[in-house]
Structures are given as structure tokens and as C-alpha cells.
PDB file of C-alpha atoms in Angstrom:
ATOM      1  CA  UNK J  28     -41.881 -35.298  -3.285  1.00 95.00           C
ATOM      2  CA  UNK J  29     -43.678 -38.233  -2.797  1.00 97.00           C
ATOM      3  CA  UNK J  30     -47.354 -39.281  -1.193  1.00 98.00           C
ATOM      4  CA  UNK J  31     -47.973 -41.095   1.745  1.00 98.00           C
ATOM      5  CA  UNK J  32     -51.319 -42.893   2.364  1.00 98.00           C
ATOM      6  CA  UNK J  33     -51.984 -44.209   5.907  1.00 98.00           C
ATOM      7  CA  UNK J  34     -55.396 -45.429   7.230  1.00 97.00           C
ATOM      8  CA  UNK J  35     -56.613 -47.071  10.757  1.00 97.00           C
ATOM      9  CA  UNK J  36     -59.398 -49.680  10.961  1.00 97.00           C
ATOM     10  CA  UNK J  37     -61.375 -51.397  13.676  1.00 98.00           C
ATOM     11  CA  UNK J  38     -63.370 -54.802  12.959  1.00 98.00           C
ATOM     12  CA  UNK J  39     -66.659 -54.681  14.724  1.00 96.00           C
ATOM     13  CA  UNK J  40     -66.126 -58.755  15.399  1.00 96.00           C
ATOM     14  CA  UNK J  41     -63.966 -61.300  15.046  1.00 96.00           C
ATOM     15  CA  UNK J  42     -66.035 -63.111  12.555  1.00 96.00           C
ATOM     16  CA  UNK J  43     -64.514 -60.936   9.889  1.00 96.00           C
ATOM     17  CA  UNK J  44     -61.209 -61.426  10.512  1.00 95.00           C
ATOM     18  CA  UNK J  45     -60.861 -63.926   7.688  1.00 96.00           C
ATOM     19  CA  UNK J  46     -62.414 -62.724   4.928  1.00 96.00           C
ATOM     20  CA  UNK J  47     -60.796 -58.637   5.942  1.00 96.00           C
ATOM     21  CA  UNK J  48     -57.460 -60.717   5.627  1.00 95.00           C
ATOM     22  CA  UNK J  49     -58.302 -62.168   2.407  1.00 96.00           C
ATOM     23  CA  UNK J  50     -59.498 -59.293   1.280  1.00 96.00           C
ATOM     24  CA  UNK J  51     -55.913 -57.776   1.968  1.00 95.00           C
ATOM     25  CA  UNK J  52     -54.020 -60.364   0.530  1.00 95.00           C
ATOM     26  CA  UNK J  53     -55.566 -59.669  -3.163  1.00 96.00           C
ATOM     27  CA  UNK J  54     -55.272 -55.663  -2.506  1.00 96.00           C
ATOM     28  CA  UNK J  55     -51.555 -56.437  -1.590  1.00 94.00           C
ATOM     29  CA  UNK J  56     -51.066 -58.182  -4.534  1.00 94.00           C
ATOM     30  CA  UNK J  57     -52.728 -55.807  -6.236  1.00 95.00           C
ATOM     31  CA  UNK J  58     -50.801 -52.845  -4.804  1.00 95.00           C
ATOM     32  CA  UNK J  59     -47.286 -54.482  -5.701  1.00 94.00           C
ATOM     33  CA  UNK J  60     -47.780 -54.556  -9.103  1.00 93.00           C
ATOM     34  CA  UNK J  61     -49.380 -50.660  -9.586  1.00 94.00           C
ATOM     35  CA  UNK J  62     -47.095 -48.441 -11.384  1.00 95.00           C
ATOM     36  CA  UNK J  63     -46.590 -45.439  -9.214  1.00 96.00           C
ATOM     37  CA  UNK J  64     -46.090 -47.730  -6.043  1.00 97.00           C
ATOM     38  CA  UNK J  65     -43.032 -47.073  -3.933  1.00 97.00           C
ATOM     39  CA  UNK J  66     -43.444 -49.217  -0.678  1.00 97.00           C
ATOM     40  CA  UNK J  67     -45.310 -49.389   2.669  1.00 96.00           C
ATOM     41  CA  UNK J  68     -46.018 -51.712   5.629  1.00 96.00           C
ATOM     42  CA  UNK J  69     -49.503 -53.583   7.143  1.00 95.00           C
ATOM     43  CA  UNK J  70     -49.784 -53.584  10.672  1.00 96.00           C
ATOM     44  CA  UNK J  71     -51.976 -56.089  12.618  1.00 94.00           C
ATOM     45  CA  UNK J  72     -52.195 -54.421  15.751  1.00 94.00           C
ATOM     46  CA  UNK J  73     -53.704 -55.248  18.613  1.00 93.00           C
ATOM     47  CA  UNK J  74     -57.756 -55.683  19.241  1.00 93.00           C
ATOM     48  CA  UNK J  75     -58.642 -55.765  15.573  1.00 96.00           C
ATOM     49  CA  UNK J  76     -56.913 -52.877  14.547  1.00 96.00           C
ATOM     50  CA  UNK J  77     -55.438 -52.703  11.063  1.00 96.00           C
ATOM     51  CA  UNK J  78     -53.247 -49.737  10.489  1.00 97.00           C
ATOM     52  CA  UNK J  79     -52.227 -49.674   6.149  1.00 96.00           C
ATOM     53  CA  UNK J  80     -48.973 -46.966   5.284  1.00 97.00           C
ATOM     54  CA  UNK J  81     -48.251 -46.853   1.445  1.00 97.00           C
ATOM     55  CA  UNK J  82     -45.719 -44.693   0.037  1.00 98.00           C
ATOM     56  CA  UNK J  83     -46.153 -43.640  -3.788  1.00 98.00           C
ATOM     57  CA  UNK J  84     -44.886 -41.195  -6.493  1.00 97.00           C
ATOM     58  CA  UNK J  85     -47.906 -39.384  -6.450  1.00 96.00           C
ATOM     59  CA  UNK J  86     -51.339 -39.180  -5.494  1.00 97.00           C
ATOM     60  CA  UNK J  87     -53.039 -40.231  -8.875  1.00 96.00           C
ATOM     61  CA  UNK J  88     -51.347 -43.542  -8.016  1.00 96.00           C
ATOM     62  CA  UNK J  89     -53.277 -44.786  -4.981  1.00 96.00           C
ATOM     63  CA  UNK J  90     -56.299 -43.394  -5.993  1.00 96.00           C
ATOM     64  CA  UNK J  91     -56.288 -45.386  -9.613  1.00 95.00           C
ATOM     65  CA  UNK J  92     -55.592 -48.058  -7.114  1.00 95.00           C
ATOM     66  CA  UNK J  93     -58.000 -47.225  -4.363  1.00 95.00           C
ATOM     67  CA  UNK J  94     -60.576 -46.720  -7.118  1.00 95.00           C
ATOM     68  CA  UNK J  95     -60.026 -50.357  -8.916  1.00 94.00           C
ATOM     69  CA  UNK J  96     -59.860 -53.927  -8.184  1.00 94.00           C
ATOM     70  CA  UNK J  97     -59.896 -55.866  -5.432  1.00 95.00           C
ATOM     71  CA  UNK J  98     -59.494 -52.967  -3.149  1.00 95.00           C
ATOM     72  CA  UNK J  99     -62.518 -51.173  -4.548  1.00 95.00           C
ATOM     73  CA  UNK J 100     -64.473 -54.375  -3.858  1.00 95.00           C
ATOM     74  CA  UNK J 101     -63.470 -54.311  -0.495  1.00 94.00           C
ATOM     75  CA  UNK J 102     -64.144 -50.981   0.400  1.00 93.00           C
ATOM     76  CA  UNK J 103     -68.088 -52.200  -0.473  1.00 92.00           C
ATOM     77  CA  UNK J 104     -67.505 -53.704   2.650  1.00 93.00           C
ATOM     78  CA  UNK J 105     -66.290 -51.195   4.575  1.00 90.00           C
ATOM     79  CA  UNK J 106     -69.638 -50.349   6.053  1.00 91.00           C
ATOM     80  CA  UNK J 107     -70.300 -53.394   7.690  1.00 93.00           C
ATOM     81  CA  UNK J 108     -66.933 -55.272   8.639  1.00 96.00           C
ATOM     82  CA  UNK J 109     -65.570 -51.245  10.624  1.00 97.00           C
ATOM     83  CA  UNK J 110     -66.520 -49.493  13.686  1.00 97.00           C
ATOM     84  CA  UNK J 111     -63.503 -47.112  13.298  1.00 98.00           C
ATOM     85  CA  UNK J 112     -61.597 -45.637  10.556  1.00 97.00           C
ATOM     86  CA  UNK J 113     -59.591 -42.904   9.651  1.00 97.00           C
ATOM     87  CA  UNK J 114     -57.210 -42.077   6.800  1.00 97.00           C
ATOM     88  CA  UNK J 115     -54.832 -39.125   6.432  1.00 98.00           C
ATOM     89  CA  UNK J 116     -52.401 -38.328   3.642  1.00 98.00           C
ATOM     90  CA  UNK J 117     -49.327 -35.835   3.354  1.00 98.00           C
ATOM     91  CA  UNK J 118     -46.065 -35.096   0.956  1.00 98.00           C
ATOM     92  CA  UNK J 119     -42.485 -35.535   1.972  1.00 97.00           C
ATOM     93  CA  UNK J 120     -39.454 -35.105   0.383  1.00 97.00           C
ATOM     94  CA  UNK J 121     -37.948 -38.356   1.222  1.00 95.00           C
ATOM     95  CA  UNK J 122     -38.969 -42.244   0.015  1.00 94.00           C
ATOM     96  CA  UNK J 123     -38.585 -43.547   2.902  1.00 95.00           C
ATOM     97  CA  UNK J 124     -40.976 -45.550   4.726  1.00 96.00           C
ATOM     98  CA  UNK J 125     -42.644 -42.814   7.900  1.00 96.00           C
ATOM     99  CA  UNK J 126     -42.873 -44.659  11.232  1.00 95.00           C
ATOM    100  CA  UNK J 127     -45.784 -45.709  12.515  1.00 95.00           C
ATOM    101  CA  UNK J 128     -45.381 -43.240  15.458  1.00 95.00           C
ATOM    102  CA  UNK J 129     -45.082 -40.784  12.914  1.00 97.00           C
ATOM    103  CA  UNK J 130     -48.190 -41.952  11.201  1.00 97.00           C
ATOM    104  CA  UNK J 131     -50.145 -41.897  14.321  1.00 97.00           C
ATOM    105  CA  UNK J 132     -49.140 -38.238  15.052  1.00 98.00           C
ATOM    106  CA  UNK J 133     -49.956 -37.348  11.602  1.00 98.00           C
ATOM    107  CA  UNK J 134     -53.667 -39.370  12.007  1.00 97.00           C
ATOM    108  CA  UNK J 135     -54.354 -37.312  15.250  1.00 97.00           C
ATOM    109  CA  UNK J 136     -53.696 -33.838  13.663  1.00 97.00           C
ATOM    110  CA  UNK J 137     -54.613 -34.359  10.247  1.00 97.00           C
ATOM    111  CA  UNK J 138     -56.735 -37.252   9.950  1.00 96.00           C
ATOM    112  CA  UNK J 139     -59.827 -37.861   8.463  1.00 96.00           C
ATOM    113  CA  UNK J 140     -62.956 -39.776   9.990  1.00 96.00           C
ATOM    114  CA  UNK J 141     -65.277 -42.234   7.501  1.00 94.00           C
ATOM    115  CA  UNK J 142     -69.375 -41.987   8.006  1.00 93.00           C
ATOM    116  CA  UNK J 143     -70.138 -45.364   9.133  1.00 95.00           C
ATOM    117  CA  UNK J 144     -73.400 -46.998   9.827  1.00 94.00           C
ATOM    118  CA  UNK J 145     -72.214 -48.389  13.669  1.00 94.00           C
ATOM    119  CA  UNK J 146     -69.642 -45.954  14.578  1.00 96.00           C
ATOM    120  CA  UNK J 147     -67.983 -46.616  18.090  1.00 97.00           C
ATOM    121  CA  UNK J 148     -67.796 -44.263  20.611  1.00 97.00           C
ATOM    122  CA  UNK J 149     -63.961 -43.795  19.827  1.00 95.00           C
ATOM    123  CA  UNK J 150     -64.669 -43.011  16.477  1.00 96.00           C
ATOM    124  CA  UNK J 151     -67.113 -40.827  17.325  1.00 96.00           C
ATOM    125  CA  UNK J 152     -65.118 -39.457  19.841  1.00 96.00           C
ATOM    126  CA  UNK J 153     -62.678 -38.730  17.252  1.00 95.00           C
ATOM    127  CA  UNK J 154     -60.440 -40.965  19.802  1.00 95.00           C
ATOM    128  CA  UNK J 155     -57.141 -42.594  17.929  1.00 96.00           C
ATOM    129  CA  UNK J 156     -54.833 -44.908  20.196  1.00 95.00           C
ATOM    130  CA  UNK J 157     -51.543 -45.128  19.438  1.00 95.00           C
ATOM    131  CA  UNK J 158     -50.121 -48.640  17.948  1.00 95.00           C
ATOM    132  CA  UNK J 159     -49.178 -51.027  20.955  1.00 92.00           C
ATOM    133  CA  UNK J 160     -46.780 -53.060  19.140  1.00 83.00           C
ATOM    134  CA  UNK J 161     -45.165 -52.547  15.780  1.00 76.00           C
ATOM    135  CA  UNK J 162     -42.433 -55.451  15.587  1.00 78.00           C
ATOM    136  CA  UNK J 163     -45.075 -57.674  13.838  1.00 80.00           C
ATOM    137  CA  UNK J 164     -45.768 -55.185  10.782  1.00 91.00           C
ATOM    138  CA  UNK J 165     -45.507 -56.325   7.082  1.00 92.00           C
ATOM    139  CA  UNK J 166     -42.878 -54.979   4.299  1.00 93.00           C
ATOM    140  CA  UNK J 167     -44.582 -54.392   1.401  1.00 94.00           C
ATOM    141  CA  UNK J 168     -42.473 -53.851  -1.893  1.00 93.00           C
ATOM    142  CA  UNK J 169     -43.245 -53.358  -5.167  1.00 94.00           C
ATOM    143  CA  UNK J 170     -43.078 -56.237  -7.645  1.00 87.00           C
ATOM    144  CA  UNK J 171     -40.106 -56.028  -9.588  1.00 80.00           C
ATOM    145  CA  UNK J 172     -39.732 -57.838 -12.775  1.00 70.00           C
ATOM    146  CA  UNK J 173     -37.804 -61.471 -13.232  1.00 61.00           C
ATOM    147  CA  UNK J 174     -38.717 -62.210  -9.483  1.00 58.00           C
ATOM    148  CA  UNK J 175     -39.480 -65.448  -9.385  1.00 51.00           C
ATOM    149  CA  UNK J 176     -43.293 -66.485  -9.163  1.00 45.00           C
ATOM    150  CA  UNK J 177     -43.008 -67.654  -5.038  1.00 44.00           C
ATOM    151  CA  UNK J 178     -41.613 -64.634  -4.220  1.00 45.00           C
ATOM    152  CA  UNK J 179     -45.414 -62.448  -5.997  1.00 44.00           C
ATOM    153  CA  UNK J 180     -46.568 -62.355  -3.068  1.00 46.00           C
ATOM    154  CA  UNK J 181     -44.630 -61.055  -0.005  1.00 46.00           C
ATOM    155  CA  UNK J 182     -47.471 -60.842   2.939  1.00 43.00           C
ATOM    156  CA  UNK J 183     -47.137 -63.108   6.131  1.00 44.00           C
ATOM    157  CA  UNK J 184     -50.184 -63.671   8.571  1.00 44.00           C
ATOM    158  CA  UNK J 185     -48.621 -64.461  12.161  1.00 45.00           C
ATOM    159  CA  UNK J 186     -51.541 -66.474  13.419  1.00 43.00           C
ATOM    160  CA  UNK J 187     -51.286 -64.721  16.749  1.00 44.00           C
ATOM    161  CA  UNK J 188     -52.064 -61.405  15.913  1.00 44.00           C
ATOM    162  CA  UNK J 189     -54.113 -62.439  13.668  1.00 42.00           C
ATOM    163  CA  UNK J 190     -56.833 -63.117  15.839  1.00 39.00           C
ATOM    164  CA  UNK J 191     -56.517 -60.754  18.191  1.00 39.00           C
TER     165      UNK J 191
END
């Protein structure tokens, strides 16, 4: 059995757009090299929604990461940059990588809201739309040892989603 982690976000403006993405670059990085991790993708979808889907050996995993680092510094941020999000988390029996269709299902009957100080009315509506596009998501892979130093770091920002 493995764990899957999935979560959906909304930025409340474009004017966070750079520092959410730079903020996801160092939990990538981070996430690579956490014992535990199996794989997962990043989604920039469209109007500022961020969809995350990490596979891992077990739950203790992605919490000691959620819980540490850079992703626990950006989560202090979660308040202000997000108008929407929702996580949800299940076992399979299977590594592989769930769709995002899948995931989206999953979010609808399973998912979890956060509190937020400026909730939208879909998140307070409990209202999750489905992915439009998911051709433009991100392969993430654990780091494996003797890769070579410009291959660390596997994310790719295509500047046109980007700034949706």
C-alpha cells in the first residue's frame, strides 16, 4: 500500500504568482530528496489554480515533509496568498501515479476544506472544478543518487500557464 497526497489551491491575485512558484521550486527540491518519496506531478491549471499529487510509502513521509522546511515556511503563507484549498488523501495498492481525473473525483467525495481568512464563495460553497487542461503538468521524481548536479532539479515553469 502506498499514500497519496493531493491538494487544490486558488491565488487570490496574480501578484503572488512569483513568489507561490518560488516557493514550489524549493518544496520540490525538497520533496525529491525525502526518504519515503515515491513520485507525483504539479499542475498549473488554469485561473491560478495549483493542483499538487505526491505518491509516498507511507503517510509519516509527507507529513515529516509537510511539517519541515521550505514547505512548512510556505504554508505560513497559506493564509494570505489562497482563496481556495482543499486536500484529500487515500491508500492504494499500486505506485503508480492516480490521474488527475481521479484525483478530482477523490477531492469531491473525500476532500477536505482549509479555514481561510478570505474564503471565496467556491470554497465556501464547497465548489471544486474539475482540471481544464492536464497536458502541461510536471513529473516529479525522486532524486536518485550519482545523477548529475543539472539534472537536481527537474521542475519546468511554461511561462504561459504560468500567469494565468
Amino acid at each position: 500500500m502506498v499514500f497519496i497526497s493531493a491538494t487544490r489551491l486558488h491565488l487570490r491575485t496574480r501578484l503572488y504568482i512569483p513568489l507561490f512558484l518560488w516557493h514550489t521550486f524549493l518544496i520540490q527540491r525538497q520533496m525529491r530528496k525525502k526518504p519515503g518519496f515515491l513520485g507525483g506531478k504539479l499542475l498549473a491549471d488554469a485561473n491560478r489554480v495549483y493542483w499538487t499529487l505526491t505518491v509516498w510509502e507511507e503517510a509519516a513521509a509527507m507529513k515529516h515533509l509537510r511539517d519541515a522546511g521550505a514547505h512548512k515556511r510556505a504554508m505560513s503563507y497559506l493564509q494570505k496568498w489562497v482563496d481556495e484549498s482543499s486536500v484529500v488523501h487515500w491508500y492504494q495498492d499500486s505506485p503508480e501515479i492516480p490521474s488527475f481525473a481521479e484525483v478530482h473525483q477523490r477531492m469531491l467525495e473525500d476532500g477536505h476544506f482549509s479555514r481561510l481568512k478570505n474564503p471565496s464563495d467556491k470554497h465556501n460553497r464547497r465548489d471544486i472544478p474539475a482540471p481544464v487542461s492536464t497536458r502541461s503538468a510536471l513529473a516529479l521524481q525522486p532524486y536518485q543518487e550519482g545523477q548529475s548536479r543539472s539534472r537536481k532539479c527537474n521542475i519546468r515553469i511554461d511561462r504561459d500557464r504560468a500567469l494565468l
